[in-house]
JSON list of C-alpha atoms in Angstrom, two decimals:
[
{"chain": "A", "resi": 1, "resn": "ALA", "atom": "CA", "xyz": [-59.75, -110.74, 36.46]},
{"chain": "A", "resi": 2, "resn": "VAL", "atom": "CA", "xyz": [-59.61, -109.32, 39.89]},
{"chain": "A", "resi": 3, "resn": "GLY", "atom": "CA", "xyz": [-56.13, -110.70, 40.67]},
{"chain": "A", "resi": 4, "resn": "ARG", "atom": "CA", "xyz": [-54.53, -108.68, 37.83]},
{"chain": "A", "resi": 5, "resn": "HIS", "atom": "CA", "xyz": [-55.61, -105.26, 39.14]},
{"chain": "A", "resi": 6, "resn": "GLY", "atom": "CA", "xyz": [-52.86, -103.03, 40.31]},
{"chain": "A", "resi": 7, "resn": "VAL", "atom": "CA", "xyz": [-53.01, -100.68, 43.30]},
{"chain": "A", "resi": 8, "resn": "GLY", "atom": "CA", "xyz": [-52.72, -97.63, 40.84]},
{"chain": "A", "resi": 9, "resn": "ASP", "atom": "CA", "xyz": [-55.80, -98.87, 38.84]},
{"chain": "A", "resi": 10, "resn": "ARG", "atom": "CA", "xyz": [-57.95, -99.33, 41.99]},
{"chain": "A", "resi": 11, "resn": "GLY", "atom": "CA", "xyz": [-56.77, -96.41, 44.28]},
{"chain": "A", "resi": 12, "resn": "ALA", "atom": "CA", "xyz": [-57.60, -93.93, 42.02]},
{"chain": "A", "resi": 13, "resn": "ALA", "atom": "CA", "xyz": [-61.25, -95.12, 42.26]},
{"chain": "A", "resi": 14, "resn": "ASP", "atom": "CA", "xyz": [-63.57, -93.25, 44.90]},
{"chain": "A", "resi": 15, "resn": "TRP", "atom": "CA", "xyz": [-64.21, -96.58, 46.77]},
{"chain": "A", "resi": 16, "resn": "GLY", "atom": "CA", "xyz": [-60.32, -97.13, 47.11]},
{"chain": "A", "resi": 17, "resn": "GLU", "atom": "CA", "xyz": [-60.10, -94.08, 49.00]},
{"chain": "A", "resi": 18, "resn": "ARG", "atom": "CA", "xyz": [-63.16, -94.78, 51.01]},
{"chain": "A", "resi": 19, "resn": "LEU", "atom": "CA", "xyz": [-61.92, -98.16, 51.95]},
{"chain": "A", "resi": 20, "resn": "VAL", "atom": "CA", "xyz": [-58.60, -96.88, 53.27]},
{"chain": "A", "resi": 21, "resn": "ARG", "atom": "CA", "xyz": [-60.13, -94.22, 55.22]},
{"chain": "A", "resi": 22, "resn": "ALA", "atom": "CA", "xyz": [-62.60, -96.56, 56.57]},
{"chain": "A", "resi": 23, "resn": "LEU", "atom": "CA", "xyz": [-60.13, -99.17, 57.68]},
{"chain": "A", "resi": 24, "resn": "CYS", "atom": "CA", "xyz": [-57.73, -96.35, 59.32]},
{"chain": "A", "resi": 25, "resn": "ALA", "atom": "CA", "xyz": [-60.72, -94.81, 61.35]},
{"chain": "A", "resi": 26, "resn": "GLU", "atom": "CA", "xyz": [-61.72, -98.46, 62.45]},
{"chain": "A", "resi": 27, "resn": "ILE", "atom": "CA", "xyz": [-58.29, -99.19, 63.66]},
{"chain": "A", "resi": 28, "resn": "ALA", "atom": "CA", "xyz": [-57.49, -96.08, 65.30]},
{"chain": "A", "resi": 29, "resn": "PRO", "atom": "CA", "xyz": [-59.32, -96.52, 68.65]},
{"chain": "A", "resi": 30, "resn": "THR", "atom": "CA", "xyz": [-57.53, -99.84, 69.22]},
{"chain": "A", "resi": 31, "resn": "LEU", "atom": "CA", "xyz": [-53.95, -98.11, 69.06]},
{"chain": "A", "resi": 32, "resn": "PRO", "atom": "CA", "xyz": [-52.14, -96.99, 71.83]},
{"chain": "A", "resi": 33, "resn": "ALA", "atom": "CA", "xyz": [-52.32, -93.35, 72.98]},
{"chain": "A", "resi": 34, "resn": "GLY", "atom": "CA", "xyz": [-49.67, -91.35, 71.26]},
{"chain": "A", "resi": 35, "resn": "GLY", "atom": "CA", "xyz": [-49.33, -94.02, 68.57]},
{"chain": "A", "resi": 36, "resn": "PRO", "atom": "CA", "xyz": [-49.34, -93.47, 64.82]},
{"chain": "A", "resi": 37, "resn": "ASP", "atom": "CA", "xyz": [-51.35, -90.72, 63.31]},
{"chain": "A", "resi": 38, "resn": "THR", "atom": "CA", "xyz": [-53.80, -92.84, 61.38]},
{"chain": "A", "resi": 39, "resn": "GLY", "atom": "CA", "xyz": [-55.34, -89.74, 59.56]},
{"chain": "A", "resi": 40, "resn": "ALA", "atom": "CA", "xyz": [-51.85, -88.91, 58.18]},
{"chain": "A", "resi": 41, "resn": "TYR", "atom": "CA", "xyz": [-51.25, -92.65, 57.37]},
{"chain": "A", "resi": 42, "resn": "ALA", "atom": "CA", "xyz": [-54.50, -92.60, 55.40]},
{"chain": "A", "resi": 43, "resn": "ASP", "atom": "CA", "xyz": [-53.48, -89.59, 53.47]},
{"chain": "A", "resi": 44, "resn": "ASP", "atom": "CA", "xyz": [-50.20, -91.09, 52.64]},
{"chain": "A", "resi": 45, "resn": "LEU", "atom": "CA", "xyz": [-51.83, -94.33, 51.63]},
{"chain": "A", "resi": 46, "resn": "VAL", "atom": "CA", "xyz": [-54.33, -92.74, 49.23]},
{"chain": "A", "resi": 47, "resn": "ALA", "atom": "CA", "xyz": [-51.58, -90.58, 47.61]},
{"chain": "A", "resi": 48, "resn": "ARG", "atom": "CA", "xyz": [-49.28, -93.63, 47.13]},
{"chain": "A", "resi": 49, "resn": "PHE", "atom": "CA", "xyz": [-52.48, -95.81, 45.91]},
{"chain": "A", "resi": 50, "resn": "ARG", "atom": "CA", "xyz": [-53.35, -93.02, 43.47]},
{"chain": "A", "resi": 51, "resn": "ASN", "atom": "CA", "xyz": [-50.01, -93.12, 41.87]},
{"chain": "A", "resi": 52, "resn": "PRO", "atom": "CA", "xyz": [-50.50, -94.72, 38.47]},
{"chain": "A", "resi": 53, "resn": "ALA", "atom": "CA", "xyz": [-47.01, -96.08, 38.38]},
{"chain": "A", "resi": 54, "resn": "MET", "atom": "CA", "xyz": [-47.78, -98.17, 41.22]},
{"chain": "A", "resi": 55, "resn": "ARG", "atom": "CA", "xyz": [-47.83, -101.66, 39.64]},
{"chain": "A", "resi": 56, "resn": "HIS", "atom": "CA", "xyz": [-47.96, -103.87, 42.87]},
{"chain": "A", "resi": 57, "resn": "LEU", "atom": "CA", "xyz": [-51.00, -106.26, 42.29]},
{"chain": "A", "resi": 58, "resn": "LEU", "atom": "CA", "xyz": [-53.93, -106.05, 44.71]},
{"chain": "A", "resi": 59, "resn": "ARG", "atom": "CA", "xyz": [-53.55, -109.96, 45.33]},
{"chain": "A", "resi": 60, "resn": "GLN", "atom": "CA", "xyz": [-49.85, -109.38, 46.04]},
{"chain": "A", "resi": 61, "resn": "ILE", "atom": "CA", "xyz": [-50.54, -106.74, 48.71]},
{"chain": "A", "resi": 62, "resn": "GLY", "atom": "CA", "xyz": [-53.38, -108.48, 50.24]},
{"chain": "A", "resi": 63, "resn": "SER", "atom": "CA", "xyz": [-51.43, -111.74, 50.64]},
{"chain": "A", "resi": 64, "resn": "ASP", "atom": "CA", "xyz": [-50.46, -112.43, 54.28]},
{"chain": "A", "resi": 65, "resn": "ALA", "atom": "CA", "xyz": [-52.03, -108.93, 55.23]},
{"chain": "A", "resi": 66, "resn": "SER", "atom": "CA", "xyz": [-52.36, -109.87, 58.98]},
{"chain": "A", "resi": 67, "resn": "LEU", "atom": "CA", "xyz": [-48.66, -110.54, 59.17]},
{"chain": "A", "resi": 68, "resn": "LYS", "atom": "CA", "xyz": [-47.64, -107.36, 57.28]},
{"chain": "A", "resi": 69, "resn": "ILE", "atom": "CA", "xyz": [-49.73, -104.86, 58.94]},
{"chain": "A", "resi": 70, "resn": "THR", "atom": "CA", "xyz": [-47.98, -104.91, 62.27]},
{"chain": "A", "resi": 71, "resn": "GLU", "atom": "CA", "xyz": [-44.91, -103.89, 60.33]},
{"chain": "A", "resi": 72, "resn": "ARG", "atom": "CA", "xyz": [-46.62, -101.10, 58.58]},
{"chain": "A", "resi": 73, "resn": "TRP", "atom": "CA", "xyz": [-48.22, -99.83, 61.80]}
]
């Protein structure tokens, strides 16, 4: 079941990294000058999501994402 996959399971997949990098590249132009370094943020996310010990469920992370993203950025 899709909802039972953890980040470590999917982040190691090539499509997981492509998705993270594409999202960061899409968001970068909307951020203010001198804002967060989206390239470094993408690197950190990819490294974190490739960690096999990361057991957070994708469904858990994706819930209320629009509310969470402002805190993360």
